[in-house]
Tab-separated table of C-alpha atoms in Angstrom:
chain	number	residue	atom	x	y	z
A	1206	UNK	CA	96.271	91.782	55.112
A	1207	UNK	CA	93.563	91.366	57.751
A	1208	UNK	CA	91.768	88.069	58.329
A	1209	UNK	CA	88.490	88.118	60.302
A	1210	UNK	CA	86.909	85.079	61.996
A	1211	UNK	CA	89.920	82.940	61.263
A	1212	UNK	CA	93.339	81.923	62.524
A	1213	UNK	CA	95.012	81.592	59.140
A	1214	UNK	CA	98.113	83.571	60.000
A	1215	UNK	CA	99.142	81.831	63.171
A	1216	UNK	CA	101.771	79.085	63.427
A	1217	UNK	CA	103.074	78.741	66.976
A	1218	UNK	CA	99.927	79.391	69.014
A	1219	UNK	CA	98.952	76.557	71.318
A	1220	UNK	CA	95.454	75.263	70.604
A	1221	UNK	CA	93.831	74.971	74.074
A	1222	UNK	CA	93.031	71.406	75.105
A	1223	UNK	CA	89.302	72.168	75.418
A	1224	UNK	CA	89.067	73.549	71.858
A	1225	UNK	CA	86.484	71.990	69.518
A	1226	UNK	CA	89.221	71.193	66.965
A	1227	UNK	CA	90.364	68.168	68.979
A	1228	UNK	CA	86.949	66.515	68.582
A	1229	UNK	CA	87.276	66.610	64.793
A	1230	UNK	CA	90.971	65.660	64.796
A	1231	UNK	CA	90.202	62.635	66.983
A	1232	UNK	CA	87.592	61.443	64.462
A	1233	UNK	CA	90.239	61.499	61.734
A	1234	UNK	CA	92.808	59.754	63.942
A	1235	UNK	CA	90.329	56.941	64.622
A	1236	UNK	CA	90.255	56.451	60.833
A	1237	UNK	CA	94.033	56.410	60.428
A	1238	UNK	CA	94.429	60.026	59.285
A	1239	UNK	CA	96.342	62.850	61.054
A	1240	UNK	CA	98.248	60.244	63.094
A	1241	UNK	CA	101.478	62.183	62.596
A	1242	UNK	CA	99.993	64.230	65.446
A	1243	UNK	CA	100.530	62.237	68.639
A	1244	UNK	CA	96.990	61.345	69.800
A	1245	UNK	CA	98.198	61.038	73.403
A	1246	UNK	CA	100.150	64.292	73.789
A	1247	UNK	CA	97.925	67.350	73.844
A	1248	UNK	CA	97.945	70.293	73.183
A	1249	UNK	CA	99.079	70.792	69.588
A	1250	UNK	CA	100.476	73.893	67.973
A	1251	UNK	CA	98.588	75.347	65.034
A	1252	UNK	CA	101.521	74.776	62.689
A	1253	UNK	CA	101.402	71.043	63.531
A	1254	UNK	CA	97.687	70.862	62.732
A	1255	UNK	CA	98.139	72.726	59.438
A	1256	UNK	CA	100.926	70.392	58.325
A	1257	UNK	CA	98.943	67.300	59.270
A	1258	UNK	CA	95.782	68.607	57.627
A	1259	UNK	CA	97.641	69.112	54.345
A	1260	UNK	CA	98.605	65.432	54.333
A	1261	UNK	CA	95.062	64.012	54.357
A	1262	UNK	CA	94.259	62.279	51.031
A	1263	UNK	CA	91.011	64.028	50.082
A	1264	UNK	CA	90.073	61.457	47.449
A	1265	UNK	CA	89.759	58.719	50.091
A	1266	UNK	CA	87.295	60.616	52.266
A	1267	UNK	CA	83.588	59.884	52.587
A	1268	UNK	CA	81.030	62.726	52.275
A	1269	UNK	CA	80.801	62.970	56.076
A	1270	UNK	CA	84.588	63.131	56.423
A	1271	UNK	CA	84.784	65.812	53.731
A	1272	UNK	CA	82.430	67.991	55.788
A	1273	UNK	CA	84.815	67.654	58.746
A	1274	UNK	CA	87.846	68.609	56.712
A	1275	UNK	CA	86.057	71.716	55.433
A	1276	UNK	CA	85.419	72.731	59.034
A	1277	UNK	CA	89.096	72.279	59.964
A	1278	UNK	CA	90.283	74.013	56.799
A	1279	UNK	CA	88.137	77.031	57.632
A	1280	UNK	CA	90.158	77.298	60.838
A	1281	UNK	CA	93.640	76.139	59.780
A	1282	UNK	CA	93.569	76.130	55.990
A	1283	UNK	CA	96.482	78.379	55.028
A	1284	UNK	CA	100.126	78.748	55.968
A	1285	UNK	CA	101.797	81.839	57.387
A	1286	UNK	CA	105.393	81.343	56.330
A	1287	UNK	CA	107.759	83.715	58.134
A	1288	UNK	CA	105.529	86.794	58.076
A	1289	UNK	CA	104.701	88.567	61.309
A	1290	UNK	CA	101.118	88.357	62.510
A	1291	UNK	CA	99.209	89.862	65.412
A	1292	UNK	CA	95.634	89.610	66.510
A	1293	UNK	CA	93.165	88.454	69.101
A	1294	UNK	CA	90.440	85.904	69.806
A	1295	UNK	CA	87.431	86.817	71.919
A	1296	UNK	CA	84.899	84.214	72.981
A	1297	UNK	CA	82.406	83.176	75.580
A	1298	UNK	CA	80.155	80.392	76.701
A	1299	UNK	CA	77.214	79.722	78.985
A	1300	UNK	CA	76.806	76.386	80.799
A	1301	UNK	CA	73.638	75.322	82.553
A	1302	UNK	CA	73.376	72.262	84.785
A	1303	UNK	CA	71.279	70.913	87.634
A	1304	UNK	CA	74.346	70.009	89.688
A	1305	UNK	CA	77.102	71.887	91.468
A	1306	UNK	CA	79.596	69.863	89.408
A	1307	UNK	CA	80.108	69.997	85.661
A	1308	UNK	CA	80.618	66.216	85.760
A	1309	UNK	CA	77.147	64.668	85.187
A	1310	UNK	CA	78.305	61.257	86.416
A	1311	UNK	CA	78.975	62.532	89.951
A	1312	UNK	CA	76.385	65.275	90.555
A	1313	UNK	CA	76.064	67.268	93.788
A	1314	UNK	CA	72.754	68.951	94.589
A	1315	UNK	CA	69.859	69.375	92.177
A	1316	UNK	CA	69.317	73.126	91.780
A	1317	UNK	CA	69.694	74.567	88.265
A	1318	UNK	CA	72.811	76.694	87.909
A	1319	UNK	CA	74.213	78.807	85.093
A	1320	UNK	CA	77.951	79.435	84.778
A	1321	UNK	CA	79.066	82.169	82.382
A	1322	UNK	CA	82.542	82.525	80.909
A	1323	UNK	CA	84.416	85.038	78.737
A	1324	UNK	CA	87.973	84.860	77.455
A	1325	UNK	CA	90.384	87.001	75.462
A	1326	UNK	CA	93.653	85.975	73.791
A	1327	UNK	CA	95.933	88.559	72.173
A	1328	UNK	CA	99.091	87.429	70.395
A	1329	UNK	CA	102.036	88.371	68.220
A	1330	UNK	CA	103.679	85.645	66.105
A	1331	UNK	CA	106.747	85.735	63.876
A	1332	UNK	CA	108.650	82.778	62.482
A	1333	UNK	CA	109.253	80.349	65.330
A	1334	UNK	CA	108.441	82.857	68.080
A	1335	UNK	CA	105.134	83.541	69.819
A	1336	UNK	CA	103.894	85.669	72.699
A	1337	UNK	CA	100.293	85.547	73.883
A	1338	UNK	CA	98.303	87.258	76.614
A	1339	UNK	CA	95.339	85.250	77.859
A	1340	UNK	CA	92.629	86.080	80.396
A	1341	UNK	CA	89.446	84.222	81.372
A	1342	UNK	CA	86.441	85.246	83.439
A	1343	UNK	CA	84.499	82.205	84.668
A	1344	UNK	CA	81.529	82.025	87.013
A	1345	UNK	CA	82.513	78.485	87.976
A	1346	UNK	CA	85.789	79.542	89.606
A	1347	UNK	CA	84.267	80.515	92.951
A	1348	UNK	CA	81.567	77.799	92.908
A	1349	UNK	CA	83.707	74.763	92.105
A	1350	UNK	CA	82.792	72.220	94.837
A	1351	UNK	CA	86.090	70.350	94.481
A	1352	UNK	CA	88.720	73.078	94.196
A	1353	UNK	CA	89.708	76.498	95.461
A	1354	UNK	CA	88.387	79.737	93.995
A	1355	UNK	CA	91.040	80.767	91.443
A	1356	UNK	CA	89.562	84.109	90.346
A	1357	UNK	CA	90.398	86.688	93.009
A	1358	UNK	CA	88.980	89.731	91.235
A	1359	UNK	CA	86.127	89.808	88.719
A	1360	UNK	CA	86.076	85.978	88.724
A	1361	UNK	CA	89.054	86.134	86.364
A	1362	UNK	CA	92.546	84.700	86.055
A	1363	UNK	CA	95.320	84.517	83.484
A	1364	UNK	CA	95.015	81.398	81.299
A	1365	UNK	CA	96.593	80.394	77.981
A	1366	UNK	CA	99.248	83.070	78.461
A	1367	UNK	CA	102.791	82.222	77.379
A	1368	UNK	CA	105.892	82.987	75.354
A	1369	UNK	CA	107.487	80.319	73.249
A	1370	UNK	CA	109.769	79.042	70.534
A	1371	UNK	CA	108.033	76.534	68.258
A	1372	UNK	CA	110.739	74.928	66.163
A	1373	UNK	CA	110.025	71.710	64.314
A	1374	UNK	CA	112.549	69.651	66.293
A	1375	UNK	CA	112.854	71.779	69.434
A	1376	UNK	CA	110.146	73.789	71.147
A	1377	UNK	CA	110.236	75.648	74.456
A	1378	UNK	CA	107.185	77.314	76.018
A	1379	UNK	CA	106.908	79.154	79.330
A	1380	UNK	CA	103.540	80.201	80.678
A	1381	UNK	CA	100.179	78.903	81.824
A	1382	UNK	CA	98.222	76.371	79.774
A	1383	UNK	CA	96.786	72.845	80.057
A	1384	UNK	CA	98.327	69.488	79.168
A	1385	UNK	CA	96.522	66.194	78.561
A	1386	UNK	CA	98.667	63.085	78.101
A	1387	UNK	CA	95.996	60.772	76.700
A	1388	UNK	CA	93.526	60.781	73.799
A	1389	UNK	CA	91.022	63.628	73.870
A	1390	UNK	CA	88.173	61.796	75.662
A	1391	UNK	CA	90.221	59.299	77.712
A	1392	UNK	CA	91.423	59.697	81.272
A	1393	UNK	CA	95.019	60.969	81.558
A	1394	UNK	CA	96.399	59.448	84.785
A	1395	UNK	CA	99.717	61.330	84.860
A	1396	UNK	CA	98.986	64.797	83.427
A	1397	UNK	CA	95.473	65.916	82.574
A	1398	UNK	CA	93.459	69.057	81.942
A	1399	UNK	CA	91.456	68.448	85.144
A	1400	UNK	CA	93.293	70.950	87.398
A	1401	UNK	CA	93.387	74.682	86.906
A	1402	UNK	CA	96.333	75.510	84.637
A	1403	UNK	CA	99.594	76.211	86.445
A	1404	UNK	CA	102.770	78.131	85.620
A	1405	UNK	CA	105.150	75.856	83.749
A	1406	UNK	CA	108.112	75.392	81.456
A	1407	UNK	CA	107.485	72.876	78.667
A	1408	UNK	CA	110.262	71.498	76.455
A	1409	UNK	CA	110.078	69.138	73.480
A	1410	UNK	CA	113.109	67.717	71.663
A	1411	UNK	CA	112.986	65.222	68.809
A	1412	UNK	CA	111.432	64.300	65.506
A	1413	UNK	CA	108.728	62.020	64.179
A	1414	UNK	CA	110.310	58.764	65.432
A	1415	UNK	CA	111.809	59.670	68.799
A	1416	UNK	CA	110.998	62.615	71.030
A	1417	UNK	CA	111.316	63.742	74.639
A	1418	UNK	CA	108.725	65.919	76.372
A	1419	UNK	CA	109.300	67.575	79.740
A	1420	UNK	CA	107.069	69.756	81.908
A	1421	UNK	CA	108.205	71.642	85.013
A	1422	UNK	CA	105.313	73.290	86.846
A	1423	UNK	CA	104.952	75.245	90.075
A	1424	UNK	CA	101.926	74.232	92.167
A	1425	UNK	CA	100.221	75.844	95.132
A	1426	UNK	CA	102.103	75.649	98.422
A	1427	UNK	CA	101.128	73.968	101.686
A	1428	UNK	CA	101.363	75.909	104.934
A	1429	UNK	CA	103.898	74.955	107.572
A	1430	UNK	CA	101.279	73.014	109.548
A	1431	UNK	CA	100.148	71.054	106.479
A	1432	UNK	CA	97.082	72.989	105.312
A	1433	UNK	CA	96.043	73.666	101.731
A	1434	UNK	CA	94.917	77.285	101.554
A	1435	UNK	CA	95.300	78.060	97.863
A	1436	UNK	CA	97.700	80.898	98.695
A	1437	UNK	CA	101.414	80.276	99.078
A	1438	UNK	CA	102.702	81.263	102.505
A	1439	UNK	CA	99.260	82.014	103.992
A	1440	UNK	CA	100.073	80.529	107.410
A	1441	UNK	CA	98.634	81.960	110.614
A	1442	UNK	CA	99.549	78.987	112.855
A	1443	UNK	CA	103.130	78.101	112.021
A	1444	UNK	CA	105.887	79.833	110.109
A	1445	UNK	CA	106.945	79.153	106.564
A	1446	UNK	CA	105.330	77.117	103.818
A	1447	UNK	CA	106.258	74.126	101.669
A	1448	UNK	CA	106.766	75.072	98.026
A	1449	UNK	CA	105.550	72.404	95.620
A	1450	UNK	CA	106.676	71.564	92.072
A	1451	UNK	CA	105.791	68.909	89.532
A	1452	UNK	CA	108.154	67.560	86.883
A	1453	UNK	CA	106.868	65.157	84.233
A	1454	UNK	CA	108.748	63.461	81.401
A	1455	UNK	CA	107.752	61.213	78.548
A	1456	UNK	CA	110.026	59.390	76.110
A	1457	UNK	CA	108.111	58.714	72.891
A	1458	UNK	CA	108.882	56.128	70.240
A	1459	UNK	CA	106.795	56.002	67.078
A	1460	UNK	CA	108.010	53.217	64.763
A	1461	UNK	CA	105.152	54.134	62.422
A	1462	UNK	CA	102.355	56.683	62.256
A	1463	UNK	CA	99.994	54.046	63.617
A	1464	UNK	CA	102.037	52.889	66.622
A	1465	UNK	CA	102.834	55.236	69.511
A	1466	UNK	CA	104.696	54.013	72.612
A	1467	UNK	CA	105.749	56.165	75.562
A	1468	UNK	CA	107.557	55.781	78.888
A	1469	UNK	CA	106.256	58.182	81.542
A	1470	UNK	CA	107.527	59.600	84.797
A	1471	UNK	CA	106.465	62.394	87.114
A	1472	UNK	CA	107.780	63.653	90.426
A	1473	UNK	CA	105.972	65.997	92.784
A	1474	UNK	CA	108.675	67.440	95.033
A	1475	UNK	CA	108.478	70.009	97.783
A	1476	UNK	CA	110.334	71.738	100.577
A	1477	UNK	CA	110.529	75.030	102.409
A	1478	UNK	CA	113.478	76.056	100.243
A	1479	UNK	CA	112.614	73.961	97.175
A	1480	UNK	CA	113.109	75.498	93.763
A	1481	UNK	CA	113.873	74.657	90.164
A	1482	UNK	CA	116.215	71.673	90.217
A	1483	UNK	CA	118.268	70.512	87.183
A	1484	UNK	CA	118.175	67.002	88.637
A	1485	UNK	CA	114.445	66.758	88.128
A	1486	UNK	CA	114.534	68.571	84.797
A	1487	UNK	CA	116.760	65.951	83.158
A	1488	UNK	CA	114.555	63.550	81.158
A	1489	UNK	CA	117.396	61.006	81.044
A	1490	UNK	CA	116.603	60.171	84.688
A	1491	UNK	CA	113.335	58.554	83.595
A	1492	UNK	CA	112.730	55.166	85.265
A	1493	UNK	CA	115.960	55.358	87.307
A	1494	UNK	CA	114.204	56.127	90.648
A	1495	UNK	CA	116.413	59.189	90.925
A	1496	UNK	CA	113.820	61.072	92.970
A	1497	UNK	CA	114.717	59.108	96.117
A	1498	UNK	CA	118.482	59.305	95.694
A	1499	UNK	CA	120.634	61.859	97.495
A	1500	UNK	CA	120.734	64.768	97.246
A	1501	UNK	CA	116.964	65.198	97.393
A	1502	UNK	CA	114.357	67.714	98.397
A	1503	UNK	CA	112.447	67.357	101.665
A	1504	UNK	CA	109.585	65.268	100.292
A	1505	UNK	CA	108.566	63.788	96.970
A	1506	UNK	CA	105.909	61.599	95.368
A	1507	UNK	CA	106.971	59.784	92.204
A	1508	UNK	CA	104.999	58.009	89.469
A	1509	UNK	CA	106.162	55.681	86.693
A	1510	UNK	CA	104.117	54.589	83.731
A	1511	UNK	CA	103.821	53.357	80.186
A	1512	UNK	CA	101.430	54.088	77.350
A	1513	UNK	CA	100.581	52.574	73.981
A	1514	UNK	CA	98.317	53.753	71.131
A	1515	UNK	CA	97.656	51.495	68.131
A	1516	UNK	CA	95.645	52.073	64.985
A	1517	UNK	CA	94.690	49.348	62.491
A	1518	UNK	CA	92.730	51.018	59.719
A	1519	UNK	CA	89.592	52.072	61.562
A	1520	UNK	CA	90.311	50.214	64.796
A	1521	UNK	CA	92.075	52.073	67.610
A	1522	UNK	CA	93.375	50.640	70.880
A	1523	UNK	CA	94.834	52.732	73.692
A	1524	UNK	CA	96.173	51.811	77.140
A	1525	UNK	CA	98.065	53.526	79.957
A	1526	UNK	CA	99.369	52.129	83.245
A	1527	UNK	CA	100.797	54.435	85.916
A	1528	UNK	CA	102.283	53.108	89.153
A	1529	UNK	CA	102.200	55.237	92.293
A	1530	UNK	CA	103.458	52.614	94.755
A	1531	UNK	CA	104.049	48.893	94.249
A	1532	UNK	CA	105.167	46.378	96.876
A	1533	UNK	CA	108.145	44.386	95.548
A	1534	UNK	CA	109.440	43.220	98.938
A	1535	UNK	CA	106.330	41.389	100.126
A	1536	UNK	CA	105.574	43.748	103.019
A	1537	UNK	CA	101.827	43.528	102.390
A	1538	UNK	CA	101.384	47.201	101.520
A	1539	UNK	CA	98.513	47.693	99.039
A	1540	UNK	CA	99.536	48.705	95.530
A	1541	UNK	CA	98.673	52.157	94.193
A	1542	UNK	CA	98.161	52.437	90.456
A	1543	UNK	CA	95.944	53.710	87.635
A	1544	UNK	CA	94.931	51.684	84.604
A	1545	UNK	CA	93.091	53.360	81.748
A	1546	UNK	CA	92.287	52.294	78.201
A	1547	UNK	CA	89.872	52.217	75.284
A	1548	UNK	CA	89.007	50.312	72.123
A	1549	UNK	CA	87.161	52.050	69.270
A	1550	UNK	CA	85.838	50.898	65.923
A	1551	UNK	CA	85.264	53.835	63.580
A	1552	UNK	CA	83.377	54.326	60.345
A	1553	UNK	CA	80.585	51.778	60.628
A	1554	UNK	CA	78.195	52.671	57.760
A	1555	UNK	CA	80.585	55.636	57.258
A	1556	UNK	CA	78.919	57.629	60.022
A	1557	UNK	CA	79.067	55.646	63.288
A	1558	UNK	CA	81.921	55.111	65.777
A	1559	UNK	CA	81.460	52.618	68.616
A	1560	UNK	CA	83.770	51.941	71.524
A	1561	UNK	CA	84.420	51.173	75.150
A	1562	UNK	CA	86.531	52.952	77.755
A	1563	UNK	CA	87.599	51.796	81.202
A	1564	UNK	CA	89.511	53.334	84.114
A	1565	UNK	CA	90.602	51.757	87.403
A	1566	UNK	CA	92.179	53.882	90.149
A	1567	UNK	CA	93.381	52.235	93.370
A	1568	UNK	CA	92.289	53.504	96.777
A	1569	UNK	CA	95.561	55.144	97.860
A	1570	UNK	CA	96.630	56.426	94.459
A	1571	UNK	CA	97.533	60.145	94.353
A	1572	UNK	CA	97.473	60.301	98.166
A	1573	UNK	CA	100.552	60.707	100.352
A	1574	UNK	CA	101.553	60.617	103.995
A	1575	UNK	CA	102.495	64.304	103.826
A	1576	UNK	CA	99.893	66.749	102.549
A	1577	UNK	CA	102.429	68.448	100.304
A	1578	UNK	CA	102.799	65.144	98.434
A	1579	UNK	CA	99.143	64.842	97.453
A	1580	UNK	CA	98.828	64.819	93.671
A	1581	UNK	CA	96.612	67.914	93.479
A	1582	UNK	CA	96.800	71.565	92.501
A	1583	UNK	CA	94.375	73.912	94.236
A	1584	UNK	CA	92.596	70.707	95.384
A	1585	UNK	CA	91.966	69.558	91.805
A	1586	UNK	CA	93.706	66.332	90.764
A	1587	UNK	CA	96.695	66.611	88.452
A	1588	UNK	CA	95.556	63.304	86.939
A	1589	UNK	CA	92.018	62.220	87.763
A	1590	UNK	CA	89.909	64.157	90.245
A	1591	UNK	CA	89.007	61.026	92.220
A	1592	UNK	CA	90.611	57.800	93.389
A	1593	UNK	CA	89.264	54.413	94.527
A	1594	UNK	CA	86.929	53.679	91.621
A	1595	UNK	CA	86.244	51.546	88.568
A	1596	UNK	CA	84.512	53.251	85.636
A	1597	UNK	CA	83.407	51.703	82.367
A	1598	UNK	CA	81.745	53.351	79.359
A	1599	UNK	CA	80.176	52.016	76.166
A	1600	UNK	CA	79.305	54.580	73.495
A	1601	UNK	CA	78.179	55.102	69.918
A	1602	UNK	CA	78.902	58.394	68.111
A	1603	UNK	CA	76.552	58.994	65.170
A	1604	UNK	CA	77.562	61.726	62.695
A	1605	UNK	CA	74.591	63.292	60.899
A	1606	UNK	CA	76.405	65.955	58.861
A	1607	UNK	CA	74.776	64.806	55.622
A	1608	UNK	CA	71.371	65.662	57.071
A	1609	UNK	CA	72.154	68.534	59.469
A	1610	UNK	CA	75.573	70.068	59.005
A	1611	UNK	CA	77.697	69.765	62.138
A	1612	UNK	CA	75.326	67.535	64.133
A	1613	UNK	CA	76.574	64.555	66.167
A	1614	UNK	CA	74.399	62.384	68.418
A	1615	UNK	CA	76.057	60.072	70.939
A	1616	UNK	CA	74.502	57.343	73.068
A	1617	UNK	CA	76.365	56.337	76.243
A	1618	UNK	CA	76.094	53.864	79.071
A	1619	UNK	CA	78.301	54.480	82.130
A	1620	UNK	CA	78.876	52.152	85.074
A	1621	UNK	CA	80.788	53.557	88.069
A	1622	UNK	CA	81.785	51.756	91.261
A	1623	UNK	CA	83.077	54.433	93.662
A	1624	UNK	CA	84.809	53.503	96.910
A	1625	UNK	CA	84.899	55.693	100.004
A	1626	UNK	CA	88.583	56.710	99.803
A	1627	UNK	CA	89.472	60.210	98.592
A	1628	UNK	CA	92.716	61.816	97.421
A	1629	UNK	CA	92.324	64.608	99.978
A	1630	UNK	CA	91.677	62.317	102.957
A	1631	UNK	CA	94.432	61.686	105.521
A	1632	UNK	CA	96.700	58.917	104.268
A	1633	UNK	CA	95.558	55.563	105.770
A	1634	UNK	CA	98.081	54.162	108.229
A	1635	UNK	CA	96.514	50.695	108.145
A	1636	UNK	CA	98.025	48.477	105.441
A	1637	UNK	CA	94.888	46.334	105.611
A	1638	UNK	CA	93.018	48.948	103.592
A	1639	UNK	CA	91.821	47.251	100.360
A	1640	UNK	CA	93.748	47.953	97.198
A	1641	UNK	CA	90.556	49.279	95.626
A	1642	UNK	CA	86.921	50.000	96.606
A	1643	UNK	CA	87.183	50.861	100.280
A	1644	UNK	CA	84.145	50.841	102.562
A	1645	UNK	CA	80.584	50.909	101.276
A	1646	UNK	CA	80.815	51.161	97.488
A	1647	UNK	CA	78.413	53.513	95.686
A	1648	UNK	CA	77.331	52.128	92.295
A	1649	UNK	CA	76.147	54.530	89.599
A	1650	UNK	CA	74.445	53.483	86.360
A	1651	UNK	CA	73.904	56.216	83.792
A	1652	UNK	CA	72.221	56.117	80.385
A	1653	UNK	CA	72.625	59.327	78.431
A	1654	UNK	CA	72.359	61.051	75.065
A	1655	UNK	CA	74.829	63.728	73.986
A	1656	UNK	CA	74.196	66.271	71.242
A	1657	UNK	CA	76.969	68.267	69.605
A	1658	UNK	CA	75.956	70.849	67.016
A	1659	UNK	CA	78.637	72.931	65.297
A	1660	UNK	CA	77.743	74.091	61.785
A	1661	UNK	CA	80.568	76.679	61.664
A	1662	UNK	CA	83.817	77.183	63.512
A	1663	UNK	CA	82.692	80.181	65.569
A	1664	UNK	CA	79.479	78.801	67.123
A	1665	UNK	CA	78.538	75.543	68.871
A	1666	UNK	CA	75.887	73.977	71.096
A	1667	UNK	CA	76.423	70.898	73.292
A	1668	UNK	CA	74.023	68.992	75.517
A	1669	UNK	CA	74.355	65.931	77.763
A	1670	UNK	CA	71.119	64.537	79.220
A	1671	UNK	CA	71.006	61.282	81.162
A	1672	UNK	CA	69.338	59.260	83.886
A	1673	UNK	CA	71.507	58.425	86.902
A	1674	UNK	CA	70.588	55.516	89.169
A	1675	UNK	CA	72.749	55.173	92.291
A	1676	UNK	CA	72.816	52.269	94.728
A	1677	UNK	CA	74.318	52.883	98.176
A	1678	UNK	CA	74.214	56.623	97.503
A	1679	UNK	CA	76.622	58.692	99.628
A	1680	UNK	CA	78.174	55.337	100.633
A	1681	UNK	CA	75.125	54.503	102.771
A	1682	UNK	CA	74.004	50.891	102.395
A	1683	UNK	CA	70.706	50.358	100.534
A	1684	UNK	CA	70.145	54.078	99.944
A	1685	UNK	CA	69.044	54.492	96.316
A	1686	UNK	CA	68.693	57.613	94.240
A	1687	UNK	CA	67.436	58.094	90.686
A	1688	UNK	CA	67.519	61.466	88.960
A	1689	UNK	CA	67.851	63.190	85.609
A	1690	UNK	CA	71.160	65.050	85.238
A	1691	UNK	CA	71.858	67.392	82.360
A	1692	UNK	CA	74.453	69.826	81.046
A	1693	UNK	CA	73.785	72.413	78.315
A	1694	UNK	CA	76.461	74.614	76.785
A	1695	UNK	CA	76.430	77.437	74.212
A	1696	UNK	CA	79.690	78.844	72.890
A	1697	UNK	CA	80.835	81.434	70.350
A	1698	UNK	CA	84.017	83.256	69.422
A	1699	UNK	CA	85.432	85.734	66.931
A	1700	UNK	CA	89.043	86.193	65.809
A	1701	UNK	CA	90.828	88.980	63.986
A	1702	UNK	CA	94.339	88.643	62.627
A	1703	UNK	CA	96.568	91.179	60.875
A	1704	UNK	CA	99.407	89.799	58.756
A	1705	UNK	CA	102.191	92.320	58.217
A	1706	UNK	CA	103.477	92.673	54.673
A	1707	UNK	CA	107.124	91.977	53.907
């Protein structure tokens, strides 16, 4: 059997974090459906989505919600069983923006740019086992103003490539893919999809009530004299380089499908002879400050946190607090932390979701005295890309599927107070540095409209157009700047799967 333009025969493939499916799944989760999928632990496997999709009570859905379920069913509607399947997905997108960044809230420059991208995934899947080859060509790799160029030849790199075992109670994946430990559109302070994907081992153990998730990833190295070069061991001044690893754990407790609680920990450790360490791999060390105990690697930077996600019918509340450094001895050292959360009311008039989101990142968060301890990979933040800011958003998502299939219009208001501190700056030696909003604060006010049009699973159009007004632009007092910032994206893909007969 051959299936074209579908993924019906796949079970253990990881659905990439930036896939359109998560937009639709999040809409259902805001309404109390598909909450057996943890809304704060992305990505999902296709088998998980199929099982959750089958549990939605169709009779309780509104006409708009029924259009969403048809879209998901066209992608995940049937089960594979234990039959072997092989196939590929080929896709591409074009993004146009009048900024060097793809983040319209923090634009750089005003020239119009177009970034093209192509990707290919080829897989073989049988039972609980999966192997996938993934490659991506992206014109943004060598023009990213915040990170290193990650595409050495042909603006391409391996992404979404892995081998794995996807059992229901135990799963183990080794390869390169993204993680996002927060709801789809919320900031993920500990692990996010902001950096370029890195080589990792990911392990999950547990069931629907209790589970443990662990990630061990290898990051880019720092040269012996403390420089980030993007290439391990590229050191023309001193000898040797500091190898860098990240280990992250989360202990999840879900007393019901509508209450999700997690304890979080991550450790970024490094050293000239550092390697995979069982000590850091053990999730039972969570919250025991084991990173600083002997024996230890040369340097480390540890984070502790907690997360909660609650759903009451069509009301959803989410919050996450991550501590980088907190003064418990009264030495006067400023605290370093991240606080992120949201509150959303879904289904007003059956077709409108409204909500607010807020993020606060302290000035020294993610930074470290030693360069190898900075919480970045290829100069892109492992959590948020920036520190020293307060960001608030109010939004309304309006679903117009009854009038134009697949059309969503969103209105947003963003307020950003950005301090002068930066993750990549030298670590401040002065403890008098404010906890948050250092120096001349730049205030950005943005009103925007977002359009998302996806009538079928293999084609989509997205646009974000807004007016940015900045006070104290570039952290210069009384300098104002007002400009229109936009982002337009076209995407398409095709899949072919062959299911082998028994």
